[in-house]
Amino acid sequence: MKTRSLGAVLVVAFAVAACGESELHGAMEGMGESYKSMKEAPALVDMKAELDVFKAELEIARQQAVKPEHQAAFDEGLEKVGQLTAQLTLAVDSGDINAARALLEELRDVRKQYHEKLGVK
């Protein structure tokens, strides 16, 4: 699974570079794809692999700058995502699939909240 995670990160990074997209856009797209895969994961081992990709993309996103008037909200939103991701990691590592699924719902809600706040479609 770790090879798959690293491979997925490299594929996303290559695709972003090849398409000329911004690193932020690529990271957000990667987080979205990993999130969807975690939601659909039949087992914790599958969720764990996608969680590793999600965390790598989150770190890329955290390093990006946005318009100055949006930076504080952007940073705040990613901080909340980071906190939930840490909790999700604990749930997955402890084998608690119900807590993991609940945390994925919270991540969805934070995503919606900050996309609305920042005017992201």
Tab-separated table of C-alpha atoms in Angstrom:
chain	number	residue	atom	x	y	z
A	1	MET	CA	0.000	0.000	0.000
A	2	LYS	CA	2.837	2.442	0.765
A	3	THR	CA	4.145	2.011	-2.764
A	4	ARG	CA	0.686	2.851	-4.084
A	5	SER	CA	0.526	5.963	-1.889
A	6	LEU	CA	3.917	7.215	-3.008
A	7	GLY	CA	3.049	6.384	-6.602
A	8	ALA	CA	-0.205	8.325	-6.350
A	9	VAL	CA	1.581	11.365	-4.947
A	10	LEU	CA	4.153	11.224	-7.742
A	11	VAL	CA	1.460	10.847	-10.402
A	12	VAL	CA	-0.418	13.852	-9.035
A	13	ALA	CA	2.785	15.901	-8.861
A	14	PHE	CA	3.706	14.950	-12.432
A	15	ALA	CA	0.207	15.691	-13.702
A	16	VAL	CA	0.241	19.115	-12.078
A	17	ALA	CA	3.616	19.938	-13.608
A	18	ALA	CA	2.613	18.637	-17.021
A	19	CYS	CA	-0.647	20.571	-17.130
A	20	GLY	CA	0.832	23.778	-15.824
A	21	GLU	CA	-1.752	23.922	-13.036
A	22	SER	CA	-0.925	25.627	-9.803
A	23	GLU	CA	0.446	23.542	-6.975
A	24	LEU	CA	-2.523	24.584	-4.863
A	25	HIS	CA	-5.048	23.429	-7.442
A	26	GLY	CA	-3.252	20.126	-7.832
A	27	ALA	CA	-3.058	19.596	-4.086
A	28	MET	CA	-6.732	20.380	-3.609
A	29	GLU	CA	-7.698	18.046	-6.430
A	30	GLY	CA	-5.513	15.330	-4.899
A	31	MET	CA	-7.099	15.839	-1.494
A	32	GLY	CA	-10.544	15.581	-3.067
A	33	GLU	CA	-9.708	12.352	-4.857
A	34	SER	CA	-8.179	10.833	-1.726
A	35	TYR	CA	-11.168	11.921	0.341
A	36	LYS	CA	-13.543	10.239	-2.084
A	37	SER	CA	-11.480	7.058	-2.023
A	38	MET	CA	-11.448	7.063	1.794
A	39	LYS	CA	-15.249	7.468	1.850
A	40	GLU	CA	-15.582	4.485	-0.486
A	41	ALA	CA	-12.897	2.355	1.202
A	42	PRO	CA	-14.246	-1.048	2.212
A	43	ALA	CA	-11.622	-1.545	4.935
A	44	LEU	CA	-9.345	0.477	7.171
A	45	VAL	CA	-6.230	-0.709	5.338
A	46	ASP	CA	-7.587	0.874	2.151
A	47	MET	CA	-8.533	4.034	4.019
A	48	LYS	CA	-5.020	4.229	5.510
A	49	ALA	CA	-3.387	4.183	2.077
A	50	GLU	CA	-5.549	7.062	0.873
A	51	LEU	CA	-5.064	8.934	4.144
A	52	ASP	CA	-1.320	8.961	3.505
A	53	VAL	CA	-1.916	10.537	0.085
A	54	PHE	CA	-4.370	13.032	1.590
A	55	LYS	CA	-1.827	14.113	4.207
A	56	ALA	CA	0.879	14.589	1.573
A	57	GLU	CA	-1.435	16.773	-0.506
A	58	LEU	CA	-2.481	18.719	2.605
A	59	GLU	CA	1.162	19.575	3.297
A	60	ILE	CA	1.563	20.873	-0.249
A	61	ALA	CA	-1.581	22.995	0.132
A	62	ARG	CA	-0.402	24.413	3.467
A	63	GLN	CA	2.712	25.813	1.802
A	64	GLN	CA	0.765	27.798	-0.774
A	65	ALA	CA	-0.160	31.447	-0.700
A	66	VAL	CA	-3.505	32.788	-1.809
A	67	LYS	CA	-4.787	36.329	-2.246
A	68	PRO	CA	-3.797	38.360	0.819
A	69	GLU	CA	-7.417	39.039	1.701
A	70	HIS	CA	-8.113	35.277	1.758
A	71	GLN	CA	-4.926	34.024	3.433
A	72	ALA	CA	-6.218	34.102	7.044
A	73	ALA	CA	-9.382	32.132	6.207
A	74	PHE	CA	-7.384	29.756	3.998
A	75	ASP	CA	-4.891	29.066	6.782
A	76	GLU	CA	-7.691	28.681	9.333
A	77	GLY	CA	-9.500	26.165	7.130
A	78	LEU	CA	-6.374	24.115	6.509
A	79	GLU	CA	-5.618	24.159	10.233
A	80	LYS	CA	-9.054	22.653	10.902
A	81	VAL	CA	-8.478	20.085	8.167
A	82	GLY	CA	-5.104	19.261	9.729
A	83	GLN	CA	-6.659	18.758	13.161
A	84	LEU	CA	-9.362	16.487	11.772
A	85	THR	CA	-6.775	14.599	9.746
A	86	ALA	CA	-4.751	13.964	12.907
A	87	GLN	CA	-7.877	12.628	14.615
A	88	LEU	CA	-8.663	10.527	11.555
A	89	THR	CA	-5.161	9.065	11.651
A	90	LEU	CA	-5.671	8.062	15.289
A	91	ALA	CA	-9.033	6.479	14.494
A	92	VAL	CA	-7.623	4.518	11.557
A	93	ASP	CA	-4.537	3.438	13.500
A	94	SER	CA	-6.697	2.251	16.414
A	95	GLY	CA	-9.017	0.316	14.098
A	96	ASP	CA	-12.118	2.419	14.783
A	97	ILE	CA	-13.850	2.537	11.415
A	98	ASN	CA	-16.982	4.176	12.847
A	99	ALA	CA	-14.986	7.090	14.272
A	100	ALA	CA	-13.047	7.319	10.998
A	101	ARG	CA	-16.242	7.565	8.979
A	102	ALA	CA	-17.640	10.224	11.334
A	103	LEU	CA	-14.430	12.241	10.972
A	104	LEU	CA	-14.694	12.019	7.184
A	105	GLU	CA	-18.138	13.628	7.492
A	106	GLU	CA	-16.632	16.409	9.603
A	107	LEU	CA	-13.945	16.917	6.945
A	108	ARG	CA	-16.681	17.229	4.331
A	109	ASP	CA	-18.427	19.881	6.418
A	110	VAL	CA	-15.216	21.895	6.900
A	111	ARG	CA	-14.533	21.687	3.174
A	112	LYS	CA	-18.006	23.027	2.372
A	113	GLN	CA	-17.729	25.792	4.987
A	114	TYR	CA	-14.389	27.107	3.764
A	115	HIS	CA	-15.133	26.694	0.079
A	116	GLU	CA	-18.189	28.897	0.634
A	117	LYS	CA	-16.197	31.364	2.738
A	118	LEU	CA	-13.496	31.649	0.067
A	119	GLY	CA	-15.818	31.522	-2.938
A	120	VAL	CA	-14.462	28.229	-4.260
A	121	LYS	CA	-16.798	26.199	-6.458
